[in-house]
C-alpha positions as semicolon CSV with decimal commas, in nm:
position;residue;x (nm);y (nm);z (nm)
1;M;2,873;4,400;-0,674
2;L;2,637;4,581;-0,438
3;K;2,797;4,752;-0,138
4;K;2,577;4,554;0,099
5;T;2,684;4,225;-0,059
6;S;3,054;4,316;-0,042
7;H;3,017;4,373;0,333
8;F;2,974;3,997;0,377
9;M;3,241;3,886;0,129
10;R;3,525;3,855;0,379
11;E;3,865;3,751;0,244
12;A;3,982;3,645;0,591
13;N;3,910;3,371;0,843
14;F;3,721;3,421;1,169
15;I;3,920;3,273;1,459
16;G;3,869;3,361;1,824
17;G;3,670;3,672;1,736
18;A;3,936;3,813;1,500
19;W;3,957;3,824;1,120
20;V;4,291;3,677;1,017
21;E;4,490;3,559;0,715
22;A;4,667;3,226;0,668
23;D;5,003;3,203;0,844
24;S;5,172;3,156;0,507
25;G;4,975;3,432;0,337
26;A;4,858;3,175;0,079
27;T;4,513;3,214;-0,071
28;I;4,254;3,022;-0,275
29;E;4,077;3,183;-0,570
30;V;3,698;3,172;-0,570
31;V;3,543;3,154;-0,918
32;N;3,193;3,250;-1,030
33;P;3,076;2,937;-1,219
34;A;2,853;3,141;-1,448
35;T;3,123;3,380;-1,572
36;R;3,435;3,175;-1,489
37;Q;3,577;3,498;-1,346
38;T;3,761;3,512;-1,014
39;I;3,548;3,705;-0,764
40;G;3,800;3,705;-0,480
41;T;4,029;3,498;-0,263
42;V;4,017;3,339;0,083
43;P;4,298;3,223;0,310
44;K;4,450;2,882;0,245
45;C;4,482;2,771;0,605
46;G;4,601;2,438;0,740
47;R;4,655;2,251;1,064
48;A;4,812;2,535;1,266
49;E;4,531;2,782;1,207
50;T;4,269;2,510;1,263
51;R;4,434;2,417;1,592
52;R;4,415;2,780;1,707
53;A;4,048;2,790;1,608
54;I;3,982;2,472;1,808
55;E;4,165;2,614;2,110
56;A;3,965;2,936;2,084
57;A;3,644;2,733;2,067
58;E;3,750;2,525;2,370
59;E;3,824;2,836;2,573
60;A;3,490;2,991;2,477
61;F;3,308;2,665;2,556
62;H;3,381;2,689;2,929
63;S;3,172;3,004;2,960
64;W;2,928;2,947;2,672
65;K;2,804;2,616;2,817
66;K;2,715;2,797;3,140
67;T;2,489;3,051;2,970
68;S;2,120;2,983;3,009
69;A;1,921;2,825;2,729
70;N;1,714;3,143;2,721
71;D;2,020;3,365;2,673
72;R;2,147;3,142;2,393
73;A;1,802;3,154;2,234
74;K;1,802;3,534;2,242
75;L;2,131;3,549;2,054
76;L;2,015;3,290;1,802
77;R;1,699;3,493;1,742
78;K;1,917;3,798;1,678
79;L;2,117;3,591;1,429
80;H;1,793;3,478;1,262
81;D;1,676;3,838;1,228
82;A;2,014;3,948;1,091
83;I;2,004;3,677;0,823
84;L;1,656;3,783;0,709
85;D;1,743;4,154;0,725
86;N;2,024;4,083;0,479
87;Q;1,853;3,809;0,277
88;E;1,893;3,977;-0,061
89;A;2,263;4,056;-0,015
90;L;2,337;3,707;0,115
91;A;2,143;3,551;-0,173
92;E;2,337;3,753;-0,432
93;L;2,664;3,648;-0,272
94;L;2,550;3,285;-0,282
95;V;2,462;3,312;-0,653
96;M;2,801;3,463;-0,737
97;E;2,999;3,181;-0,576
98;Q;2,765;2,886;-0,640
99;G;2,568;2,972;-0,954
100;K;2,212;2,874;-0,859
101;P;1,919;3,098;-0,961
102;L;1,855;3,396;-0,736
103;A;1,510;3,270;-0,640
104;E;1,663;2,944;-0,514
105;A;1,937;3,135;-0,333
106;R;1,678;3,352;-0,156
107;A;1,494;3,038;-0,049
108;E;1,816;2,883;0,081
109;V;1,903;3,189;0,287
110;G;1,548;3,189;0,423
111;M;1,592;2,823;0,516
112;S;1,916;2,912;0,695
113;A;1,731;3,165;0,908
114;A;1,453;2,912;0,973
115;Y;1,701;2,653;1,106
116;V;1,854;2,909;1,340
117;L;1,512;3,013;1,473
118;W;1,397;2,651;1,511
119;Y;1,697;2,563;1,726
120;A;1,671;2,884;1,924
121;E;1,348;2,731;2,052
122;E;1,459;2,366;2,062
123;G;1,753;2,462;2,284
124;R;1,501;2,562;2,549
125;R;1,344;2,216;2,536
126;V;1,644;1,995;2,608
127;Y;1,468;1,794;2,874
128;G;1,616;1,547;3,118
129;D;1,436;1,286;3,333
130;V;1,371;1,198;3,692
131;V;1,359;0,818;3,687
132;P;1,163;0,625;3,953
133;S;1,432;0,479;4,178
134;P;1,452;0,112;4,278
135;W;1,607;0,228;4,608
136;A;1,407;0,405;4,877
137;D;1,694;0,634;4,982
138;R;1,826;0,723;4,634
139;R;1,708;0,941;4,346
140;I;1,798;0,901;3,978
141;L;1,846;1,203;3,753
142;V;1,922;1,203;3,379
143;T;2,057;1,528;3,238
144;K;2,168;1,650;2,894
145;E;2,486;1,852;2,847
146;P;2,664;1,999;2,540
147;V;2,931;1,769;2,396
148;G;3,190;2,047;2,365
149;V;3,371;2,179;2,058
150;I;3,224;2,058;1,728
151;G;3,384;2,051;1,384
152;A;3,146;2,123;1,094
153;I;3,245;2,052;0,732
154;T;2,996;2,175;0,472
155;P;2,950;2,128;0,094
156;W;2,946;2,370;-0,198
157;N;2,593;2,298;-0,319
158;F;2,410;2,454;-0,021
159;P;2,681;2,664;0,145
160;S;2,442;2,869;0,358
161;S;2,170;2,633;0,477
162;M;2,398;2,334;0,543
163;L;2,610;2,543;0,780
164;A;2,307;2,690;0,956
165;R;2,164;2,339;0,998
166;K;2,477;2,244;1,192
167;I;2,566;2,568;1,372
168;G;2,206;2,629;1,486
169;P;2,166;2,317;1,702
170;A;2,530;2,326;1,814
171;L;2,505;2,678;1,958
172;A;2,158;2,613;2,098
173;A;2,288;2,308;2,284
174;G;2,575;2,508;2,435
175;C;2,852;2,383;2,205
176;T;3,109;2,598;2,029
177;A;3,204;2,544;1,666
178;V;3,487;2,537;1,414
179;A;3,342;2,530;1,063
180;K;3,513;2,459;0,731
181;P;3,309;2,570;0,429
182;A;3,385;2,426;0,084
183;S;3,666;2,602;-0,103
184;Q;3,442;2,660;-0,408
185;T;3,182;2,846;-0,199
186;P;3,348;2,988;0,115
187;Y;3,188;3,331;0,128
188;S;2,845;3,219;0,251
189;G;3,020;3,044;0,541
190;L;3,236;3,345;0,621
191;A;2,923;3,562;0,603
192;L;2,779;3,359;0,891
193;G;3,088;3,458;1,090
194;V;3,016;3,825;1,012
195;L;2,655;3,786;1,122
196;A;2,745;3,595;1,439
197;E;2,992;3,868;1,534
198;E;2,735;4,141;1,470
199;A;2,466;3,950;1,661
200;G;2,689;3,953;1,969
201;F;2,809;3,594;2,007
202;P;3,117;3,585;2,232
203;A;3,460;3,550;2,069
204;G;3,548;3,189;1,995
205;V;3,193;3,054;1,996
206;V;3,186;3,053;1,614
207;N;3,505;3,008;1,411
208;I;3,525;2,980;1,030
209;V;3,839;2,835;0,866
210;T;3,903;2,799;0,491
211;G;4,184;2,617;0,313
212;S;4,325;2,269;0,269
213;A;4,048;2,012;0,312
214;S;4,291;1,739;0,413
215;E;4,486;1,946;0,666
216;I;4,181;2,109;0,825
217;G;3,994;1,778;0,825
218;D;4,287;1,593;0,982
219;E;4,317;1,847;1,263
220;L;3,944;1,845;1,331
221;T;3,927;1,464;1,341
222;E;4,249;1,405;1,535
223;N;4,238;1,688;1,790
224;P;4,099;1,551;2,118
225;L;3,939;1,885;2,205
226;V;3,688;1,833;1,922
227;R;3,415;1,605;2,051
228;K;3,190;1,583;1,745
229;I;3,230;1,596;1,368
230;T;2,934;1,684;1,149
231;F;2,981;1,650;0,773
232;T;2,772;1,688;0,461
233;G;2,929;1,559;0,142
234;S;3,026;1,245;-0,044
235;T;3,008;0,897;0,105
236;E;3,373;0,843;0,009
237;V;3,495;1,139;0,218
238;G;3,247;1,061;0,496
239;K;3,394;0,715;0,543
240;V;3,743;0,865;0,577
241;L;3,621;1,114;0,838
242;I;3,450;0,837;1,036
243;Q;3,771;0,633;1,035
244;K;3,984;0,928;1,142
245;S;3,738;1,029;1,415
246;A;3,758;0,680;1,566
247;G;4,101;0,752;1,714
248;T;3,949;0,989;1,969
249;V;3,602;0,828;1,970
250;K;3,414;1,137;1,860
251;K;3,046;1,159;1,789
252;V;2,983;1,179;1,415
253;S;2,689;1,298;1,207
254;M;2,715;1,216;0,838
255;E;2,483;1,337;0,563
256;L;2,632;1,160;0,262
257;G;2,560;1,066;-0,098
258;G;2,226;0,975;-0,247
259;N;2,078;0,783;-0,540
260;A;1,718;0,896;-0,518
261;P;1,455;0,696;-0,706
262;F;1,132;0,857;-0,830
263;L;0,854;0,602;-0,888
264;V;0,543;0,682;-1,092
265;F;0,260;0,427;-1,091
266;D;-0,010;0,388;-1,355
267;D;-0,273;0,535;-1,125
268;A;-0,079;0,857;-1,064
269;G;-0,178;1,191;-1,213
270;V;0,084;1,239;-1,485
271;E;0,076;1,620;-1,484
272;R;0,126;1,637;-1,107
273;A;0,399;1,373;-1,123
274;V;0,584;1,569;-1,393
275;E;0,558;1,887;-1,188
276;G;0,710;1,703;-0,892
277;A;0,972;1,545;-1,116
278;V;1,097;1,882;-1,242
279;A;1,121;2,014;-0,885
280;A;1,293;1,701;-0,755
281;K;1,537;1,674;-1,047
282;Y;1,641;2,014;-1,176
283;R;1,664;2,221;-0,858
284;N;2,019;2,358;-0,829
285;S;2,088;2,205;-1,174
286;G;2,051;1,858;-1,026
287;Q;2,334;1,923;-0,781
288;T;2,170;1,814;-0,457
289;C;2,202;1,494;-0,257
290;V;1,823;1,448;-0,262
291;C;1,778;1,513;-0,636
292;T;1,614;1,236;-0,834
293;N;1,882;1,013;-0,982
294;R;1,659;0,743;-1,138
295;F;1,300;0,768;-1,264
296;F;1,098;0,444;-1,265
297;V;0,769;0,477;-1,456
298;Q;0,508;0,204;-1,494
299;E;0,456;0,085;-1,851
300;G;0,093;0,202;-1,879
301;I;0,185;0,571;-1,858
302;Y;0,553;0,553;-1,955
303;D;0,526;0,716;-2,299
304;R;0,296;0,994;-2,176
305;F;0,522;1,070;-1,878
306;V;0,828;1,088;-2,103
307;E;0,648;1,318;-2,346
308;K;0,530;1,555;-2,070
309;L;0,868;1,557;-1,892
310;V;1,045;1,638;-2,218
311;E;0,808;1,931;-2,274
312;A;0,865;2,062;-1,919
313;T;1,241;2,010;-1,944
314;N;1,265;2,198;-2,274
315;R;1,081;2,495;-2,118
316;L;1,342;2,544;-1,844
317;K;1,533;2,869;-1,880
318;V;1,909;2,822;-1,847
319;G;2,123;3,123;-1,762
320;S;2,313;3,322;-1,504
321;G;2,153;3,298;-1,163
322;L;2,126;3,678;-1,139
323;E;1,919;3,707;-1,460
324;D;1,542;3,737;-1,424
325;G;1,355;3,416;-1,484
326;T;1,656;3,181;-1,474
327;Q;1,553;2,834;-1,361
328;Q;1,884;2,654;-1,405
329;G;2,232;2,794;-1,358
330;P;2,571;2,645;-1,447
331;L;2,727;2,333;-1,301
332;I;2,986;2,405;-1,037
333;D;3,296;2,328;-1,248
334;E;3,437;2,154;-1,553
335;K;3,481;1,825;-1,367
336;A;3,106;1,816;-1,299
337;V;3,030;1,868;-1,669
338;E;3,267;1,591;-1,772
339;K;3,101;1,350;-1,528
340;V;2,758;1,425;-1,677
341;E;2,892;1,377;-2,031
342;E;3,044;1,041;-1,935
343;L;2,715;0,917;-1,793
344;I;2,516;1,028;-2,099
345;A;2,767;0,860;-2,332
346;D;2,747;0,540;-2,127
347;A;2,366;0,544;-2,147
348;A;2,364;0,606;-2,524
349;E;2,608;0,319;-2,576
350;K;2,378;0,085;-2,381
351;G;2,059;0,169;-2,568
352;G;1,938;0,486;-2,397
353;K;1,765;0,747;-2,612
354;V;1,845;1,114;-2,552
355;V;1,505;1,279;-2,606
356;A;1,586;1,622;-2,460
357;G;1,914;1,810;-2,419
358;G;2,217;1,587;-2,391
359;K;2,502;1,831;-2,448
360;R;2,673;2,146;-2,326
361;H;2,457;2,456;-2,350
362;S;2,520;2,719;-2,616
363;L;2,596;2,964;-2,333
364;G;2,930;2,786;-2,297
365;G;3,133;2,744;-1,982
366;T;2,978;2,489;-1,746
367;F;2,620;2,548;-1,856
368;F;2,453;2,221;-1,957
369;E;2,125;2,146;-2,128
370;P;1,856;1,990;-1,906
371;T;1,847;1,634;-2,034
372;V;1,602;1,343;-2,052
373;I;1,709;0,988;-2,142
374;A;1,435;0,739;-2,230
375;E;1,464;0,359;-2,224
376;A;1,715;0,358;-1,941
377;S;1,825;0,015;-1,818
378;P;1,986;-0,122;-1,499
379;E;2,318;-0,181;-1,681
380;M;2,373;0,194;-1,713
381;R;2,614;0,362;-1,473
382;F;2,361;0,597;-1,319
383;M;2,177;0,297;-1,174
384;Q;2,451;0,296;-0,909
385;E;2,633;0,630;-0,952
386;E;2,512;0,969;-0,836
387;I;2,469;1,202;-1,135
388;F;2,483;1,543;-0,964
389;G;2,370;1,711;-1,281
390;P;2,055;1,792;-1,486
391;V;2,001;1,446;-1,636
392;S;1,677;1,245;-1,606
393;P;1,715;0,874;-1,694
394;I;1,373;0,707;-1,719
395;F;1,339;0,333;-1,659
396;R;1,029;0,131;-1,744
397;F;0,877;-0,115;-1,494
398;H;0,582;-0,354;-1,491
399;E;0,484;-0,450;-1,135
400;E;0,490;-0,268;-0,801
401;E;0,727;-0,519;-0,639
402;E;0,971;-0,479;-0,929
403;A;0,976;-0,101;-0,884
404;V;1,047;-0,122;-0,512
405;K;1,323;-0,376;-0,571
406;L;1,486;-0,157;-0,837
407;A;1,457;0,150;-0,614
408;N;1,630;-0,030;-0,326
409;D;1,905;-0,173;-0,548
410;T;2,171;0,071;-0,428
411;A;2,412;0,118;-0,138
412;F;2,246;0,453;-0,070
413;G;1,929;0,534;0,118
414;L;1,880;0,909;0,151
415;A;1,572;1,039;-0,034
416;C;1,309;0,885;-0,259
417;Y;0,979;0,988;-0,415
418;F;0,675;0,811;-0,556
419;Y;0,340;0,904;-0,706
420;T;0,021;0,701;-0,672
421;A;-0,350;0,758;-0,609
422;D;-0,389;0,421;-0,429
423;L;-0,378;0,459;-0,049
424;G;-0,296;0,094;0,010
425;R;-0,013;0,110;-0,240
426;A;0,114;0,429;-0,075
427;F;0,161;0,244;0,255
428;R;0,304;-0,071;0,096
429;V;0,562;0,120;-0,105
430;M;0,644;0,362;0,176
431;E;0,715;0,070;0,410
432;G;0,909;-0,119;0,143
433;L;1,151;0,160;0,050
434;K;1,477;0,173;0,251
435;Y;1,523;0,548;0,261
436;G;1,543;0,809;0,535
437;L;1,327;1,064;0,348
438;I;1,020;0,970;0,146
439;G;0,801;1,202;-0,057
440;V;0,458;1,063;-0,144
441;N;0,302;1,267;-0,426
442;E;0,548;1,551;-0,349
443;G;0,884;1,638;-0,505
444;I;1,013;1,890;-0,248
445;I;0,988;1,769;0,111
446;T;1,274;1,921;0,317
447;T;1,164;2,141;0,607
448;V;1,329;2,251;0,932
449;E;1,058;2,083;1,141
450;A;1,139;1,732;1,013
451;P;1,445;1,509;1,064
452;F;1,678;1,494;0,762
453;G;1,915;1,201;0,721
454;G;1,974;0,882;0,531
455;L;2,001;0,507;0,581
456;K;2,269;0,260;0,469
457;E;2,569;0,439;0,315
458;S;2,385;0,771;0,298
459;G;2,473;0,860;0,652
460;L;2,440;0,860;1,028
461;G;2,228;1,082;1,250
462;K;1,959;1,336;1,178
463;E;1,957;1,709;1,113
464;G;1,645;1,919;1,153
465;G;1,342;1,844;1,367
466;H;1,367;1,797;1,742
467;Q;1,601;1,506;1,667
468;G;1,865;1,739;1,521
469;I;1,991;1,868;1,854
470;E;2,046;1,526;2,012
471;D;2,386;1,460;1,850
472;Y;2,521;1,778;2,011
473;L;2,432;1,654;2,360
474;D;2,576;1,404;2,605
475;T;2,342;1,213;2,835
476;K;2,455;1,200;3,199
477;Y;2,309;0,977;3,470
478;V;2,334;1,089;3,831
479;C;2,247;0,866;4,126
480;I;2,200;1,061;4,453
481;G;2,220;0,838;4,758
482;G;2,226;0,862;5,137
483;L;1,910;1,067;5,142
484;G;1,777;0,889;5,451
485;L;1,423;0,896;5,322
């Protein structure tokens, strides 16, 4: 490991400006999914440590909320610069704990910096209103104020950018934060604590706690000092967090599961559609909430699309994320591999044809072959279940209305994609799809400038864009009377 990378790999939690161990001394091992070797440990903290972090954040909030938007922006810009100055080291750390290719890790760290910079500026544009008064001697003001302490719970698949997407707007708004990174990938979260400390954020403004998901989650949701929970992860866990947050009526932002459809119409350019398909499916080995889960291809180009996607899939280089040219790393753990195998077996049993990949990679461990399954049908499990792996099931459809209906036949509504050269069809399909993110003739669409969030059981609230700061703010109405005007 490079010396610069090891500087960020803290085996301690960041609470109230100090680096501390768990009260019990217990730790959690962190495993490199490519080598299956333990790369280090982090504290296994619980309710007591989380409570102290919340109390530190509450104490810091009283002064942090009074700082000017400009002063907060200056510190966030310093944090942005620090992330980019250490992009390579942070990317290598991310690869070691998560497994994705180094090029993808660099891009994720760059995205983290971009979110921080975006909200450094958005925090200076939290505008209120002066409302025309119905009373001659009164004036009506509407102001925005930070909600208070926020609890942020982030996933293992994007451990750097998901935390930056939450911490950036929170700090810009004047909130303080207690963050819990995923136990599989805690070091990227702890690295943000290192960078925040070095950028000069006051003690207690940023706190990072690792350990028991249930204990930390229970304290964050039940403690009345926490006024907002923001979570990225499964719909199942999100529902539990919403229920537990109801006891103290917290604000909640939920970026939950997906079941992204990818529609290809007869009039689409097949080569461009395949290029978008590879990007939308195999990024991070298919382990993203916006990855394509179901391909729907119109019958006129179905065979050609399958042929071209198989060729592109077979060209993907599988390997360790730190090796030059790697395009797909390992899956996160054995459980993820078993889930993929179950879904492939289910598809084969129901008439699906494995035309590329379909089994564990010869590299061993949790490496898996990029896979294409032709002749997929709605009876197969991945019609309703999120794959979270490098498997491309391809369904055949006849008419436009049928494709839209199949695409919407899910409880989820996060991301979707479709390819067409017909402008009228583009608008019809775009308006017919019940999804929060839609890519038209593009497979990668996430950017800091745009709101990210799903519909239906894929979540609540938006992250990114100017909308992303709103959930960290309370709206206050003030009526000033007796002015004698």
